Short mmCIF file of N, CA and C in Angstrom, two decimals:
data_model
loop_
_atom_site.label_atom_id
_atom_site.label_comp_id
_atom_site.label_asym_id
_atom_site.label_seq_id
_atom_site.Cartn_x
_atom_site.Cartn_y
_atom_site.Cartn_z
N MET A 1 0.84 -1.18 0.00
CA MET A 1 0.00 0.00 0.00
C MET A 1 0.89 1.25 0.00
N VAL A 2 0.49 2.23 -0.75
CA VAL A 2 1.27 3.46 -0.93
C VAL A 2 1.41 4.22 0.40
N VAL A 3 0.35 4.27 1.19
CA VAL A 3 0.38 4.98 2.46
C VAL A 3 1.41 4.34 3.40
N GLU A 4 1.43 3.02 3.45
CA GLU A 4 2.39 2.33 4.32
C GLU A 4 3.83 2.60 3.88
N LYS A 5 4.06 2.68 2.58
CA LYS A 5 5.40 3.00 2.08
C LYS A 5 5.81 4.41 2.50
N LEU A 6 4.86 5.34 2.45
CA LEU A 6 5.15 6.71 2.89
C LEU A 6 5.48 6.72 4.38
N LEU A 7 4.71 5.98 5.18
CA LEU A 7 4.98 5.92 6.62
C LEU A 7 6.33 5.28 6.90
N ASP A 8 6.69 4.25 6.14
CA ASP A 8 8.01 3.63 6.29
C ASP A 8 9.11 4.65 6.01
N LYS A 9 8.90 5.43 4.95
CA LYS A 9 9.91 6.43 4.56
C LYS A 9 10.04 7.52 5.62
N ALA A 10 8.90 7.93 6.19
CA ALA A 10 8.91 9.03 7.15
C ALA A 10 9.37 8.60 8.54
N PHE A 11 8.98 7.38 8.98
CA PHE A 11 9.23 6.97 10.36
C PHE A 11 10.08 5.71 10.52
N GLY A 12 10.26 4.98 9.44
CA GLY A 12 10.99 3.72 9.54
C GLY A 12 10.09 2.57 9.96
N ARG A 13 10.54 1.38 9.76
CA ARG A 13 9.73 0.19 10.07
C ARG A 13 9.63 -0.06 11.57
N ASP A 14 10.48 0.55 12.37
CA ASP A 14 10.41 0.33 13.81
C ASP A 14 9.28 1.12 14.46
N ARG A 15 8.52 1.87 13.67
CA ARG A 15 7.41 2.65 14.21
C ARG A 15 6.39 1.78 14.91
N PHE A 16 6.30 0.52 14.54
CA PHE A 16 5.31 -0.38 15.12
C PHE A 16 5.59 -0.69 16.59
N LYS A 17 6.76 -0.34 17.07
CA LYS A 17 7.13 -0.58 18.47
C LYS A 17 6.62 0.53 19.39
N LYS A 18 6.13 1.61 18.83
CA LYS A 18 5.70 2.75 19.62
C LYS A 18 4.36 2.48 20.30
N ALA A 19 4.16 3.11 21.47
CA ALA A 19 2.96 2.90 22.27
C ALA A 19 1.68 3.21 21.50
N ALA A 20 1.69 4.26 20.70
CA ALA A 20 0.48 4.63 19.95
C ALA A 20 0.06 3.52 18.99
N TYR A 21 1.02 2.78 18.46
CA TYR A 21 0.68 1.69 17.55
C TYR A 21 -0.05 0.56 18.26
N ALA A 22 0.23 0.35 19.54
CA ALA A 22 -0.48 -0.68 20.30
C ALA A 22 -1.97 -0.35 20.38
N LEU A 23 -2.31 0.93 20.43
CA LEU A 23 -3.71 1.34 20.47
C LEU A 23 -4.41 1.13 19.13
N ARG A 24 -3.64 1.04 18.06
CA ARG A 24 -4.19 0.87 16.71
C ARG A 24 -4.25 -0.60 16.29
N ASP A 25 -3.58 -1.46 17.02
CA ASP A 25 -3.45 -2.86 16.64
C ASP A 25 -4.82 -3.54 16.52
N GLY A 26 -5.10 -4.06 15.35
CA GLY A 26 -6.35 -4.78 15.11
C GLY A 26 -7.57 -3.91 14.92
N ILE A 27 -7.37 -2.60 14.87
CA ILE A 27 -8.48 -1.66 14.70
C ILE A 27 -8.25 -0.86 13.43
N ASP A 28 -9.30 -0.66 12.67
CA ASP A 28 -9.18 0.14 11.46
C ASP A 28 -9.26 1.63 11.79
N PRO A 29 -8.54 2.45 11.03
CA PRO A 29 -8.70 3.90 11.21
C PRO A 29 -10.12 4.28 10.81
N ILE A 30 -10.54 5.43 11.25
CA ILE A 30 -11.88 5.92 10.89
C ILE A 30 -11.84 6.36 9.44
N ALA A 31 -12.61 5.69 8.61
CA ALA A 31 -12.56 5.93 7.16
C ALA A 31 -12.83 7.39 6.80
N ALA A 32 -13.80 8.01 7.45
CA ALA A 32 -14.15 9.40 7.15
C ALA A 32 -13.08 10.38 7.63
N LEU A 33 -12.11 9.87 8.41
CA LEU A 33 -11.04 10.72 8.93
C LEU A 33 -9.67 10.18 8.52
N SER A 34 -9.61 9.63 7.33
CA SER A 34 -8.35 9.14 6.76
C SER A 34 -8.12 9.90 5.46
N PHE A 35 -6.98 10.59 5.39
CA PHE A 35 -6.74 11.52 4.30
C PHE A 35 -5.37 11.32 3.66
N VAL A 36 -5.27 11.70 2.41
CA VAL A 36 -3.99 11.76 1.72
C VAL A 36 -3.94 13.07 0.93
N VAL A 37 -2.73 13.54 0.68
CA VAL A 37 -2.51 14.68 -0.20
C VAL A 37 -1.77 14.15 -1.42
N ARG A 38 -2.32 14.44 -2.57
CA ARG A 38 -1.72 13.99 -3.82
C ARG A 38 -1.06 15.17 -4.54
N LYS A 39 0.07 14.86 -5.15
CA LYS A 39 0.78 15.87 -5.94
C LYS A 39 1.54 15.12 -7.03
N ASN A 40 1.44 15.60 -8.24
CA ASN A 40 2.14 14.97 -9.37
C ASN A 40 1.87 13.47 -9.44
N ASP A 41 0.60 13.09 -9.32
CA ASP A 41 0.16 11.69 -9.41
C ASP A 41 0.71 10.79 -8.33
N GLY A 42 1.15 11.34 -7.21
CA GLY A 42 1.64 10.53 -6.10
C GLY A 42 1.13 11.05 -4.78
N ILE A 43 1.17 10.21 -3.76
CA ILE A 43 0.76 10.62 -2.42
C ILE A 43 1.98 11.21 -1.71
N VAL A 44 1.83 12.44 -1.22
CA VAL A 44 2.95 13.13 -0.57
C VAL A 44 2.73 13.32 0.93
N ALA A 45 1.50 13.10 1.39
CA ALA A 45 1.20 13.24 2.82
C ALA A 45 -0.01 12.38 3.17
N THR A 46 -0.06 11.98 4.44
CA THR A 46 -1.18 11.18 4.90
C THR A 46 -1.47 11.50 6.36
N LEU A 47 -2.72 11.34 6.73
CA LEU A 47 -3.17 11.53 8.11
C LEU A 47 -4.33 10.59 8.36
N ARG A 48 -4.30 9.96 9.53
CA ARG A 48 -5.41 9.09 9.94
C ARG A 48 -5.76 9.40 11.39
N PHE A 49 -7.00 9.12 11.73
CA PHE A 49 -7.49 9.21 13.10
C PHE A 49 -8.04 7.84 13.49
N TRP A 50 -7.89 7.51 14.76
CA TRP A 50 -8.32 6.21 15.29
C TRP A 50 -9.20 6.43 16.51
N PRO A 51 -10.19 5.59 16.70
CA PRO A 51 -11.03 5.71 17.90
C PRO A 51 -10.29 5.15 19.11
N VAL A 52 -10.34 5.88 20.22
CA VAL A 52 -9.79 5.41 21.49
C VAL A 52 -10.77 5.79 22.60
N LYS A 53 -10.48 5.31 23.77
CA LYS A 53 -11.25 5.66 24.97
C LYS A 53 -10.29 6.23 26.00
N ILE A 54 -10.80 7.14 26.81
CA ILE A 54 -10.07 7.65 27.96
C ILE A 54 -10.99 7.45 29.15
N SER A 55 -10.69 6.42 29.93
CA SER A 55 -11.55 6.06 31.07
C SER A 55 -13.01 6.00 30.65
N GLY A 56 -13.27 5.35 29.54
CA GLY A 56 -14.64 5.14 29.07
C GLY A 56 -15.20 6.25 28.19
N HIS A 57 -14.50 7.38 28.07
CA HIS A 57 -14.96 8.50 27.25
C HIS A 57 -14.37 8.40 25.85
N ASP A 58 -15.17 8.67 24.85
CA ASP A 58 -14.70 8.63 23.46
C ASP A 58 -13.68 9.73 23.19
N ALA A 59 -12.69 9.37 22.39
CA ALA A 59 -11.68 10.33 21.94
C ALA A 59 -11.11 9.82 20.63
N LEU A 60 -10.31 10.66 20.00
CA LEU A 60 -9.60 10.28 18.78
C LEU A 60 -8.11 10.29 19.06
N LEU A 61 -7.41 9.39 18.40
CA LEU A 61 -5.96 9.38 18.39
C LEU A 61 -5.53 9.85 17.01
N LEU A 62 -4.85 10.98 16.95
CA LEU A 62 -4.37 11.52 15.68
C LEU A 62 -3.03 10.88 15.36
N GLY A 63 -2.94 10.37 14.16
CA GLY A 63 -1.66 9.86 13.70
C GLY A 63 -1.77 8.45 13.17
N PRO A 64 -0.81 8.07 12.46
CA PRO A 64 0.34 8.91 12.14
C PRO A 64 0.02 9.94 11.07
N ILE A 65 0.73 11.03 11.16
CA ILE A 65 0.72 12.01 10.08
C ILE A 65 2.12 11.98 9.49
N ALA A 66 2.18 11.92 8.19
CA ALA A 66 3.48 11.85 7.53
C ALA A 66 3.48 12.67 6.26
N VAL A 67 4.61 13.29 6.00
CA VAL A 67 4.86 14.04 4.77
C VAL A 67 6.19 13.53 4.21
N LEU A 68 6.25 13.37 2.91
CA LEU A 68 7.52 12.96 2.31
C LEU A 68 8.64 13.84 2.86
N PRO A 69 9.74 13.25 3.26
CA PRO A 69 10.83 14.04 3.86
C PRO A 69 11.25 15.25 3.03
N GLU A 70 11.30 15.11 1.72
CA GLU A 70 11.74 16.21 0.87
C GLU A 70 10.73 17.36 0.78
N LEU A 71 9.50 17.14 1.28
CA LEU A 71 8.46 18.18 1.24
C LEU A 71 8.12 18.72 2.63
N GLN A 72 8.78 18.23 3.66
CA GLN A 72 8.51 18.70 5.01
C GLN A 72 8.88 20.17 5.13
N GLY A 73 8.14 20.87 5.98
CA GLY A 73 8.39 22.29 6.19
C GLY A 73 7.67 23.19 5.20
N GLN A 74 6.86 22.62 4.33
CA GLN A 74 6.16 23.41 3.32
C GLN A 74 4.66 23.58 3.64
N GLY A 75 4.24 23.16 4.83
CA GLY A 75 2.86 23.37 5.26
C GLY A 75 1.90 22.21 5.00
N TYR A 76 2.35 21.16 4.37
CA TYR A 76 1.46 20.04 4.09
C TYR A 76 0.89 19.43 5.38
N GLY A 77 1.74 19.19 6.37
CA GLY A 77 1.30 18.56 7.60
C GLY A 77 0.33 19.43 8.38
N ILE A 78 0.68 20.68 8.58
CA ILE A 78 -0.19 21.60 9.33
C ILE A 78 -1.54 21.74 8.64
N ASN A 79 -1.54 21.96 7.33
CA ASN A 79 -2.80 22.13 6.61
C ASN A 79 -3.63 20.86 6.63
N LEU A 80 -2.99 19.71 6.53
CA LEU A 80 -3.71 18.45 6.58
C LEU A 80 -4.34 18.25 7.96
N MET A 81 -3.60 18.58 9.01
CA MET A 81 -4.17 18.46 10.36
C MET A 81 -5.33 19.43 10.57
N LYS A 82 -5.19 20.66 10.12
CA LYS A 82 -6.29 21.62 10.25
C LYS A 82 -7.54 21.08 9.56
N TYR A 83 -7.36 20.54 8.37
CA TYR A 83 -8.49 19.98 7.63
C TYR A 83 -9.09 18.80 8.40
N GLY A 84 -8.24 17.89 8.85
CA GLY A 84 -8.71 16.70 9.55
C GLY A 84 -9.40 17.02 10.87
N LEU A 85 -8.84 17.94 11.63
CA LEU A 85 -9.45 18.32 12.90
C LEU A 85 -10.79 19.01 12.70
N ASN A 86 -10.89 19.84 11.67
CA ASN A 86 -12.16 20.47 11.35
C ASN A 86 -13.20 19.42 10.96
N LYS A 87 -12.80 18.48 10.13
CA LYS A 87 -13.71 17.41 9.70
C LYS A 87 -14.17 16.59 10.92
N ALA A 88 -13.24 16.28 11.83
CA ALA A 88 -13.58 15.53 13.04
C ALA A 88 -14.63 16.29 13.86
N LYS A 89 -14.44 17.59 13.99
CA LYS A 89 -15.40 18.41 14.73
C LYS A 89 -16.77 18.39 14.05
N VAL A 90 -16.78 18.54 12.74
CA VAL A 90 -18.04 18.51 11.99
C VAL A 90 -18.77 17.17 12.20
N LEU A 91 -17.98 16.10 12.33
CA LEU A 91 -18.57 14.76 12.53
C LEU A 91 -18.98 14.51 13.98
N GLY A 92 -18.77 15.48 14.86
CA GLY A 92 -19.23 15.38 16.23
C GLY A 92 -18.21 14.91 17.25
N HIS A 93 -16.97 14.77 16.86
CA HIS A 93 -15.93 14.39 17.82
C HIS A 93 -15.55 15.62 18.65
N THR A 94 -15.13 15.37 19.89
CA THR A 94 -14.88 16.50 20.79
C THR A 94 -13.46 16.58 21.33
N ARG A 95 -12.74 15.45 21.38
CA ARG A 95 -11.39 15.47 21.98
C ARG A 95 -10.44 14.59 21.19
N VAL A 96 -9.17 15.04 21.13
CA VAL A 96 -8.15 14.35 20.34
C VAL A 96 -6.86 14.30 21.15
N VAL A 97 -6.16 13.17 21.06
CA VAL A 97 -4.85 13.02 21.68
C VAL A 97 -3.84 12.59 20.63
N LEU A 98 -2.56 12.82 20.93
CA LEU A 98 -1.48 12.35 20.06
C LEU A 98 -0.19 12.32 20.85
N VAL A 99 0.81 11.70 20.25
CA VAL A 99 2.16 11.71 20.81
C VAL A 99 3.03 12.48 19.83
N GLY A 100 3.66 13.56 20.31
CA GLY A 100 4.49 14.35 19.42
C GLY A 100 5.15 15.52 20.13
N ASP A 101 5.80 16.35 19.36
CA ASP A 101 6.52 17.51 19.87
C ASP A 101 5.58 18.70 20.01
N GLU A 102 5.41 19.19 21.23
CA GLU A 102 4.47 20.27 21.47
C GLU A 102 4.72 21.52 20.63
N PRO A 103 5.97 21.97 20.43
CA PRO A 103 6.16 23.18 19.62
C PRO A 103 5.56 23.08 18.22
N TYR A 104 5.58 21.90 17.63
CA TYR A 104 4.98 21.71 16.29
C TYR A 104 3.46 21.62 16.38
N TYR A 105 2.96 20.77 17.25
CA TYR A 105 1.52 20.49 17.30
C TYR A 105 0.70 21.60 17.95
N LYS A 106 1.34 22.48 18.72
CA LYS A 106 0.57 23.59 19.28
C LYS A 106 0.06 24.53 18.19
N LYS A 107 0.67 24.45 17.01
CA LYS A 107 0.22 25.27 15.87
C LYS A 107 -1.20 24.93 15.45
N VAL A 108 -1.66 23.73 15.82
CA VAL A 108 -3.04 23.32 15.49
C VAL A 108 -3.85 23.05 16.75
N GLY A 109 -3.41 23.60 17.89
CA GLY A 109 -4.22 23.57 19.09
C GLY A 109 -3.93 22.50 20.12
N PHE A 110 -2.84 21.75 19.97
CA PHE A 110 -2.52 20.71 20.95
C PHE A 110 -1.66 21.28 22.07
N SER A 111 -1.86 20.76 23.27
CA SER A 111 -1.04 21.20 24.40
C SER A 111 -0.78 20.04 25.36
N ARG A 112 0.31 20.16 26.07
CA ARG A 112 0.64 19.20 27.12
C ARG A 112 -0.29 19.40 28.32
N ASP A 113 -0.65 20.65 28.60
CA ASP A 113 -1.48 20.94 29.77
C ASP A 113 -2.78 20.13 29.76
N LEU A 114 -3.44 20.03 28.61
CA LEU A 114 -4.70 19.27 28.54
C LEU A 114 -4.50 17.78 28.76
N ALA A 115 -3.28 17.30 28.58
CA ALA A 115 -3.02 15.85 28.68
C ALA A 115 -2.33 15.46 29.99
N ARG A 116 -2.13 16.38 30.89
CA ARG A 116 -1.37 16.07 32.12
C ARG A 116 -2.02 14.98 32.96
N SER A 117 -3.32 14.83 32.92
CA SER A 117 -3.99 13.81 33.72
C SER A 117 -4.27 12.53 32.92
N LEU A 118 -3.67 12.45 31.72
CA LEU A 118 -3.85 11.27 30.87
C LEU A 118 -2.60 10.40 30.91
N HIS A 119 -2.81 9.12 30.65
CA HIS A 119 -1.69 8.18 30.62
C HIS A 119 -1.88 7.24 29.43
N MET A 120 -0.80 7.07 28.67
CA MET A 120 -0.82 6.12 27.56
C MET A 120 0.10 4.95 27.94
N PRO A 121 -0.48 3.79 28.22
CA PRO A 121 0.35 2.64 28.59
C PRO A 121 1.45 2.40 27.54
N GLY A 122 2.68 2.23 28.03
CA GLY A 122 3.81 1.96 27.15
C GLY A 122 4.52 3.20 26.64
N GLN A 123 3.94 4.38 26.86
CA GLN A 123 4.57 5.62 26.41
C GLN A 123 5.58 6.07 27.46
N ASP A 124 6.84 5.91 27.16
CA ASP A 124 7.90 6.21 28.13
C ASP A 124 7.99 7.69 28.46
N ASP A 125 7.89 8.55 27.47
CA ASP A 125 8.04 9.98 27.67
C ASP A 125 6.67 10.64 27.57
N GLU A 126 5.99 10.75 28.70
CA GLU A 126 4.63 11.30 28.67
C GLU A 126 4.61 12.81 28.45
N SER A 127 5.77 13.46 28.44
CA SER A 127 5.79 14.90 28.11
C SER A 127 5.41 15.09 26.64
N ARG A 128 5.46 14.02 25.86
CA ARG A 128 5.10 14.07 24.44
C ARG A 128 3.62 13.76 24.21
N LEU A 129 2.90 13.42 25.27
CA LEU A 129 1.47 13.15 25.16
C LEU A 129 0.72 14.48 25.19
N LEU A 130 0.03 14.77 24.11
CA LEU A 130 -0.64 16.06 23.93
C LEU A 130 -2.13 15.85 23.69
N ALA A 131 -2.91 16.89 23.90
CA ALA A 131 -4.35 16.80 23.69
C ALA A 131 -4.89 18.11 23.11
N SER A 132 -6.04 17.99 22.47
CA SER A 132 -6.72 19.16 21.91
C SER A 132 -8.23 18.98 22.07
N GLU A 133 -8.89 20.07 22.42
CA GLU A 133 -10.34 20.06 22.53
C GLU A 133 -10.95 20.62 21.25
N LEU A 134 -11.80 19.85 20.61
CA LEU A 134 -12.52 20.35 19.44
C LEU A 134 -13.72 21.18 19.87
N ILE A 135 -14.18 20.95 21.08
CA ILE A 135 -15.23 21.72 21.72
C ILE A 135 -14.65 22.20 23.06
N PRO A 136 -14.68 23.49 23.36
CA PRO A 136 -14.11 23.97 24.62
C PRO A 136 -14.67 23.20 25.82
N GLY A 137 -13.77 22.78 26.72
CA GLY A 137 -14.17 22.06 27.91
C GLY A 137 -14.28 20.55 27.75
N ALA A 138 -13.97 20.04 26.57
CA ALA A 138 -14.14 18.60 26.30
C ALA A 138 -13.28 17.72 27.19
N PHE A 139 -12.17 18.23 27.70
CA PHE A 139 -11.31 17.44 28.58
C PHE A 139 -11.56 17.73 30.06
N GLN A 140 -12.50 18.60 30.36
CA GLN A 140 -12.79 18.91 31.76
C GLN A 140 -13.27 17.65 32.47
N GLY A 141 -12.59 17.28 33.53
CA GLY A 141 -12.97 16.09 34.31
C GLY A 141 -12.53 14.77 33.68
N ILE A 142 -11.82 14.82 32.57
CA ILE A 142 -11.35 13.59 31.89
C ILE A 142 -9.94 13.28 32.36
N SER A 143 -9.71 12.08 32.85
CA SER A 143 -8.39 11.66 33.27
C SER A 143 -8.31 10.13 33.16
N GLY A 144 -7.09 9.62 33.20
CA GLY A 144 -6.91 8.18 33.21
C GLY A 144 -6.22 7.66 31.98
N ASN A 145 -6.33 6.35 31.80
CA ASN A 145 -5.65 5.65 30.72
C ASN A 145 -6.33 5.84 29.38
N ILE A 146 -5.51 6.00 28.36
CA ILE A 146 -5.98 5.98 26.98
C ILE A 146 -5.90 4.52 26.54
N THR A 147 -7.02 3.99 26.06
CA THR A 147 -7.09 2.60 25.66
C THR A 147 -7.73 2.46 24.29
N SER A 148 -7.52 1.33 23.66
CA SER A 148 -8.19 1.07 22.39
C SER A 148 -9.66 0.77 22.67
N ILE A 149 -10.47 0.83 21.63
CA ILE A 149 -11.90 0.61 21.81
C ILE A 149 -12.21 -0.87 21.93
#
């Protein structure tokens, strides 16, 4: 599959060892929230969202998001996330989590502060666990483990 080849190129084959992948194991991404960017008859970026639970509450796991290495820094990732997050909101989703670098993901509304009471089993560096509210207050009173559905 072309998307898997792009992910291999962007993250390497060892990406399957990461904690977020354990939450995706055996579960399909949400079809209405799976996107690609095409350019010159090829896929240059991809984004998927997955259903997860946080102590029984519905949430989305964003990722992986990948852009061909030679096109990174040109806005593909940020624009794709803005599109995907807006679509998720339109579809009625309220909260999203991901693992990543806060300086990059804060550009689309993610913060460590919203995720401080969350835990992702297997995630060694929880400072990289970020969250975003698609509806203000969506994380109020939400805490605990992020689990697959």
